Short mmCIF file of C-alpha atoms and ligand atoms in Angstrom, two decimals:
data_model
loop_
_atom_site.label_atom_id
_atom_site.label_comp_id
_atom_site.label_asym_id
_atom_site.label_seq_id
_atom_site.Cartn_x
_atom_site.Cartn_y
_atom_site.Cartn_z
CA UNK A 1 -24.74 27.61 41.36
CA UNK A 2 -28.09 25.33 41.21
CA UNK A 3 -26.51 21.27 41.50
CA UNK A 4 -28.44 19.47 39.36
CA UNK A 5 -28.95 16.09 38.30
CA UNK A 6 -26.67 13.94 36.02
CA UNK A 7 -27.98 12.92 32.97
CA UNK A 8 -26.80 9.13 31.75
CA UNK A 9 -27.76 7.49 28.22
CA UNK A 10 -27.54 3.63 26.94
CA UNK A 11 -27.40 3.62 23.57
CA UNK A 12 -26.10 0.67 21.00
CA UNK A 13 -27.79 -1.10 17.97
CA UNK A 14 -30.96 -3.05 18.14
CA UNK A 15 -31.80 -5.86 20.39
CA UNK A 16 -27.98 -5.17 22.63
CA UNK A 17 -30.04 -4.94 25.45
CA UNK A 18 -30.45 -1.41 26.54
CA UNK A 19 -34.05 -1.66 27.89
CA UNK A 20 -33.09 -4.36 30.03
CA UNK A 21 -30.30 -2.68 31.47
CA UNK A 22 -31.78 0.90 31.55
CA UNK A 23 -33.87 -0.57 34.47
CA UNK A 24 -30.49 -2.29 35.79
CA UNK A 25 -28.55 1.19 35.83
CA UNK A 26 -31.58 2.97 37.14
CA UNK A 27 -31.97 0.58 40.41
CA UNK A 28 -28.39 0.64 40.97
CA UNK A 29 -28.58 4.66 41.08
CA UNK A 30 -32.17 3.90 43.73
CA UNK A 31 -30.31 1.59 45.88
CA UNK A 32 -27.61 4.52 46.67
CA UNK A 33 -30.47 6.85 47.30
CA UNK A 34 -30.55 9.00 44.17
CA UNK A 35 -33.92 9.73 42.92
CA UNK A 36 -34.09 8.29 39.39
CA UNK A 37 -36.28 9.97 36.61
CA UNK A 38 -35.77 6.75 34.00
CA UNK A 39 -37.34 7.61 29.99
CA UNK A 40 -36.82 6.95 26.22
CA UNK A 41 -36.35 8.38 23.02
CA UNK A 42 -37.63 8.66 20.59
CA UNK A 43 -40.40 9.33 22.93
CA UNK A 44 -40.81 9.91 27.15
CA UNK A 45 -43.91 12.17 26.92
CA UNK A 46 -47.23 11.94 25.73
CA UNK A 47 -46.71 13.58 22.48
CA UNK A 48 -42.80 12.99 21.74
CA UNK A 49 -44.54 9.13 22.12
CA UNK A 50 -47.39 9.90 19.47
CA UNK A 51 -44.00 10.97 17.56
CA UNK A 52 -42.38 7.68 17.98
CA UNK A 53 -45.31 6.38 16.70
CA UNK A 54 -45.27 7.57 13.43
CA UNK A 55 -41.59 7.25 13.30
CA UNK A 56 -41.78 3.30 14.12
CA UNK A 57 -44.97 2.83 12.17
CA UNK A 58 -44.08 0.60 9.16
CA UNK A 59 -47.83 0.47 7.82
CA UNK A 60 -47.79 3.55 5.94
CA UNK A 61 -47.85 3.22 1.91
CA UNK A 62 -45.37 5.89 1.49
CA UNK A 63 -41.64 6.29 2.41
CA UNK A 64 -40.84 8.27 5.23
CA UNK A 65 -38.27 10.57 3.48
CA UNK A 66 -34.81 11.10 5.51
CA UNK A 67 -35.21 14.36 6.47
CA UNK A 68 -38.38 14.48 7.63
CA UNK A 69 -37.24 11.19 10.12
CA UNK A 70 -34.62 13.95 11.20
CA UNK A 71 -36.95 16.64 11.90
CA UNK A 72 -39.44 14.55 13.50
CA UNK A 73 -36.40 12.61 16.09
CA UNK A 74 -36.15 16.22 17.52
CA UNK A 75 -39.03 17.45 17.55
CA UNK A 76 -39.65 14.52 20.13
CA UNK A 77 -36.36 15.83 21.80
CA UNK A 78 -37.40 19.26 22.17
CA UNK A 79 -40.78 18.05 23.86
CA UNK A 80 -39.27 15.31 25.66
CA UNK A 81 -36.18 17.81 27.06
CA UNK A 82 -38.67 20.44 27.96
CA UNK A 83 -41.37 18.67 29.29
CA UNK A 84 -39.38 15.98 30.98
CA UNK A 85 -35.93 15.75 30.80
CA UNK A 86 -34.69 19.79 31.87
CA UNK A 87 -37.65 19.88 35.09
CA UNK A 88 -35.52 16.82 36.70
CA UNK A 89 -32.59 17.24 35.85
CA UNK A 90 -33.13 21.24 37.62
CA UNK A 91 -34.65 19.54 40.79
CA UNK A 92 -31.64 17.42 41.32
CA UNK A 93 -32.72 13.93 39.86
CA UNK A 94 -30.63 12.51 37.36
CA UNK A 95 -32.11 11.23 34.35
CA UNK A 96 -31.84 7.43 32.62
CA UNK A 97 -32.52 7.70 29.39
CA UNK A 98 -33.20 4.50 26.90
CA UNK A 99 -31.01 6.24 23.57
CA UNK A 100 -30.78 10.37 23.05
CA UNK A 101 -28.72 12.23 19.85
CA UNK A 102 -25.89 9.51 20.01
CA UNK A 103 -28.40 7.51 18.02
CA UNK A 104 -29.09 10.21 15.78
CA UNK A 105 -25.58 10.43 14.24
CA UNK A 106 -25.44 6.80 14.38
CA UNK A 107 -28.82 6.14 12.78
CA UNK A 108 -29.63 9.16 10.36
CA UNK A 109 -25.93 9.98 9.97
CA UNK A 110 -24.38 6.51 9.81
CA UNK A 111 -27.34 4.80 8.79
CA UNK A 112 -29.26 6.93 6.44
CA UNK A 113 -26.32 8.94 5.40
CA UNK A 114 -27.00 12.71 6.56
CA UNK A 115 -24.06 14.45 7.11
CA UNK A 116 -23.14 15.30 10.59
CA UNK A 117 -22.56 18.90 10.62
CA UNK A 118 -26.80 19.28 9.95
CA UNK A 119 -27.13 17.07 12.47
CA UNK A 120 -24.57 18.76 14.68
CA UNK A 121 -26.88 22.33 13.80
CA UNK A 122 -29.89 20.61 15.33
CA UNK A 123 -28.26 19.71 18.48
CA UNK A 124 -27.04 23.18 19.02
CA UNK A 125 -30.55 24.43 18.32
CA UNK A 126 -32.57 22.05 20.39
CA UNK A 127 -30.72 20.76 23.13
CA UNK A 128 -28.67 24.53 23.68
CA UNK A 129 -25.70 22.62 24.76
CA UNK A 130 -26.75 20.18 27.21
CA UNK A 131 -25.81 16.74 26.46
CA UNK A 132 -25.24 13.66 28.57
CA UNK A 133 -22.34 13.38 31.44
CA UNK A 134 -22.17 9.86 30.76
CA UNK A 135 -23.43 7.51 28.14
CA UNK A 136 -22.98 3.71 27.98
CA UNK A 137 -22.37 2.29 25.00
CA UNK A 138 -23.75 -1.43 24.92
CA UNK A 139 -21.74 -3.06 22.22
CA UNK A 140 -21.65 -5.88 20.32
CA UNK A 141 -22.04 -7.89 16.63
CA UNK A 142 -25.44 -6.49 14.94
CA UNK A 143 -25.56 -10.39 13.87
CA UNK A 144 -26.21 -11.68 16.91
CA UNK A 145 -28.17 -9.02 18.28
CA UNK A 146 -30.95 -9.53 15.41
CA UNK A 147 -30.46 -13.76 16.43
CA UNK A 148 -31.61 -12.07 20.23
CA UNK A 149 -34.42 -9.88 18.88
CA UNK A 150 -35.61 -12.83 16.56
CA UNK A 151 -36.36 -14.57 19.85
CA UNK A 152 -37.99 -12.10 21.42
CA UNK A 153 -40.16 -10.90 18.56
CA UNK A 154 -41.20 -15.00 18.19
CA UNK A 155 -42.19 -14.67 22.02
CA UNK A 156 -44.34 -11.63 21.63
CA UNK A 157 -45.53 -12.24 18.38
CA UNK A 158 -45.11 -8.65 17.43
CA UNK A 159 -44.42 -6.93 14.41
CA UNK A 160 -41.43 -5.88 13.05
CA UNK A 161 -40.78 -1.67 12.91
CA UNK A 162 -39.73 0.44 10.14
CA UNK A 163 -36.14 0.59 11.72
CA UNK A 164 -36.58 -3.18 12.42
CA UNK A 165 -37.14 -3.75 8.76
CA UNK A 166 -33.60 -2.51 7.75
CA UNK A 167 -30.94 -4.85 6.61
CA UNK A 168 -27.23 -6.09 8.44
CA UNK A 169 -25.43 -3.53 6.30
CA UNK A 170 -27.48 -0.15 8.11
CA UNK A 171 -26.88 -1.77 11.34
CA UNK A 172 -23.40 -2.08 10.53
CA UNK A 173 -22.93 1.45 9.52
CA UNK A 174 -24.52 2.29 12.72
CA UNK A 175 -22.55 -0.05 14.86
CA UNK A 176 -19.27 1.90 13.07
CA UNK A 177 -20.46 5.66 13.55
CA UNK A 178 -21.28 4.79 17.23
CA UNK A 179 -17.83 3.64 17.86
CA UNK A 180 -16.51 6.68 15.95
CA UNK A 181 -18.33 9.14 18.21
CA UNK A 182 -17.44 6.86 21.40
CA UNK A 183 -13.88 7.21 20.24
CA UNK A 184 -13.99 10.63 19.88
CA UNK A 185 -15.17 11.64 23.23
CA UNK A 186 -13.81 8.79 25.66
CA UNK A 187 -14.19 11.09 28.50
CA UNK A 188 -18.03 10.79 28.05
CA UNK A 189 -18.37 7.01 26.71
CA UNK A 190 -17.93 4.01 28.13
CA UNK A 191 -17.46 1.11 25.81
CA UNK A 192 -19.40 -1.85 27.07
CA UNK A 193 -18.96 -5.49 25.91
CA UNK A 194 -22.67 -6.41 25.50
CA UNK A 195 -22.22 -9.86 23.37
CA UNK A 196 -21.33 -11.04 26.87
CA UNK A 197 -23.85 -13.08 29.33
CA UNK A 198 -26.40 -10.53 31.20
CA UNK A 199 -24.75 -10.71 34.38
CA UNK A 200 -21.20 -10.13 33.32
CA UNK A 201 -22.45 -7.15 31.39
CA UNK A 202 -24.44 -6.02 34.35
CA UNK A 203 -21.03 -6.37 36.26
CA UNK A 204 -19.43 -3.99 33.60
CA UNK A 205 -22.11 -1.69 34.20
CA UNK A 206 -21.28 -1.58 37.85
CA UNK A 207 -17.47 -1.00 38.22
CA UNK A 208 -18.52 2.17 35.42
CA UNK A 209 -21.13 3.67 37.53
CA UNK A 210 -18.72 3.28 40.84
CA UNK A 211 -16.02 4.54 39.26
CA UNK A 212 -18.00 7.64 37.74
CA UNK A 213 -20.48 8.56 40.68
CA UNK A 214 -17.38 8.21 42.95
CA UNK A 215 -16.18 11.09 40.90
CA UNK A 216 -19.54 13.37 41.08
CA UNK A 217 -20.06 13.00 44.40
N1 LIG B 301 -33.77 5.94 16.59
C1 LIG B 301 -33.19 6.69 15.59
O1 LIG B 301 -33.13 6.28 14.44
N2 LIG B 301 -32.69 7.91 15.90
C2 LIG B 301 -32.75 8.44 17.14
O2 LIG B 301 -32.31 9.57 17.37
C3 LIG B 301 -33.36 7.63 18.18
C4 LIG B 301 -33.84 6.38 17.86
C5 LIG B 301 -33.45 8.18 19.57
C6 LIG B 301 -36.53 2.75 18.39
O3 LIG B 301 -35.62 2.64 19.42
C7 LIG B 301 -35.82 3.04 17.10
O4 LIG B 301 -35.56 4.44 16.96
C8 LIG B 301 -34.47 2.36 17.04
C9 LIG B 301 -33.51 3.43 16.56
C10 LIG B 301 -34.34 4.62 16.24
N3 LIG B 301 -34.58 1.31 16.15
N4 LIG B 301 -33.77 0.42 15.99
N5 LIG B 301 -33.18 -0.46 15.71
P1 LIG B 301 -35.70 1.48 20.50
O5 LIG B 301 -34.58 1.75 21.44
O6 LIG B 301 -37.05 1.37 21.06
O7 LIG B 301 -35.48 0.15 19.62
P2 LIG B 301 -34.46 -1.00 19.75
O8 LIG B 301 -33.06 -0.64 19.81
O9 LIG B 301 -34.82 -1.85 18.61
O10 LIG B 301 -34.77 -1.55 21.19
P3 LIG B 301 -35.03 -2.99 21.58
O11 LIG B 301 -35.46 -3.84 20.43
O12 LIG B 301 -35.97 -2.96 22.73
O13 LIG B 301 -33.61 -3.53 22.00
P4 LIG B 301 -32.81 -3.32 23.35
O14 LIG B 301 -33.57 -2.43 24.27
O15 LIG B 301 -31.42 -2.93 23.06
O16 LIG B 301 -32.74 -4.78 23.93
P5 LIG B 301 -33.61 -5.50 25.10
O17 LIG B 301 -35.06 -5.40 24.81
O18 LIG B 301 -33.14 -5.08 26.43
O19 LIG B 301 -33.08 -6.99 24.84
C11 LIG B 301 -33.39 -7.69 23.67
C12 LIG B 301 -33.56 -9.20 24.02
O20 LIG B 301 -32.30 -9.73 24.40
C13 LIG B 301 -34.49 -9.44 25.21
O21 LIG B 301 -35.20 -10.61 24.97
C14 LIG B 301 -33.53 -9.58 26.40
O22 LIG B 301 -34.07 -10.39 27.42
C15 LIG B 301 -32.34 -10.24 25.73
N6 LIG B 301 -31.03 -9.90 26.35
C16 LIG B 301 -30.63 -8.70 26.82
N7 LIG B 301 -29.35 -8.76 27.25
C17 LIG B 301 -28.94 -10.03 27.03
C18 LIG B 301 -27.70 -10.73 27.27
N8 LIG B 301 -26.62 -10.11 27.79
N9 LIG B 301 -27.62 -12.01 26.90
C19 LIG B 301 -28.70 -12.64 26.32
N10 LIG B 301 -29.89 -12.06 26.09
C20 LIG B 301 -30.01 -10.76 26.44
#
């Protein structure tokens, strides 16, 4: 049997810090000498990004209807999994990736409301039963988290997105279906505390990679 790589996700509401700790978890893999493949979604490719970019784009005069946000999140999966994701994952690196279909349930299921079992059918269909070994679950209140992203977005001076735009109650509901699926498959998840300072949670993230990667390898 071909060994390949392992394939870890962050995911978590908005602003909990998963970019900044996607680049944490990825040089903690480099320093042990695995070769790191780290990537996003939506997004990762050229055109899964030109997807993102329509499905972040708040400028539009016209409602982006549910479904169609549905369609269009794996339609940048498929390209980002084929293009991307599958190629390293065959050659042995292991893959960091910046959300996957955790936030799917947790956005268009919790969040917008689509019932689980379609998005459970597009899964199957796309992703043919590969899915993440582990995924890191960065959680915390989505309260503070928007106080954090306020900052940054004052620093930047950048606009808000169309997922940016959404009140506390959607990132409630999304904080609660993320814990749902993290309590349904423990085995996969690990619950991280990310309301704590950046190097405790960085700490967190360290005893859970030891502790798994002792186990793979
Ligand atoms: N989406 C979806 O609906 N369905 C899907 O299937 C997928 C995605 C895949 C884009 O994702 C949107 O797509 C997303 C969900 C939707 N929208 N939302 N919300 P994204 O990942 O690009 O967007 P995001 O979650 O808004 O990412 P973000 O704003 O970049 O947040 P983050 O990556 O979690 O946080 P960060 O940038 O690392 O940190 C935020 C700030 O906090 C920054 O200034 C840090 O320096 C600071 N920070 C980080 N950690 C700490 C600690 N521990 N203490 C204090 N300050 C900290």
């Amino acid at each position: 049997m071909i060994k390949r790589g392992r394939f870890i996700t962050l995911e978590g509401g908005e602003g909990v810090g998963k970019s900044t700790n996607v680049a944490f978890v990825a040089s903690w893999l480099k320093e042990r000498g695995i070769e790191v493949v780290r990537t996003r979604e939506p997004g990762g490719t050229p055109r899964a990004e030109a997807i993102r970019g329509l499905l972040l784009d708040p400028s539009f005069d016209e409602t982006l209807h549910t479904d169609a946000e549905l369609l269009l999140m794996f339609a940048a999966r498929a390209q980002h999994l084929a293009q991307k994701i599958v190629p390293a994952l065959e050659r042995g690196a292991w893959v960091v990736c910046d959300r996957f279909t955790d936030a799917t349930f947790a956005y268009q299921g919790g969040g917008r409301g689509i019932e689980s079992g379609r998005i459970a059918q597009l899964e199957q269909f796309v992703q043919k039963g590969l899915s993440p070994d582990l995924t890191l679950l960065l959680d915390m209140s989505p309260d503070a988290a928007k106080e954090r992203l306020e900052g940054r977005l004052r620093d930047q001076q950048t606009q808000r997105d169309r997922f940016e735009q959404e009140q506390l109650s959607f990132f409630e509901a999304v904080r609660h279906a993320y814990l749902e699926r993290a309590t349904a498959a423990p085995q996969r998840f690990a619950l991280i505390d990310a309301g704590q300072a950046l190097d405790q949670v960085q700490a967190s993230l360290a005893q859970t990679l030891e502790e798994r990667v002792t186990l793979w390898q």
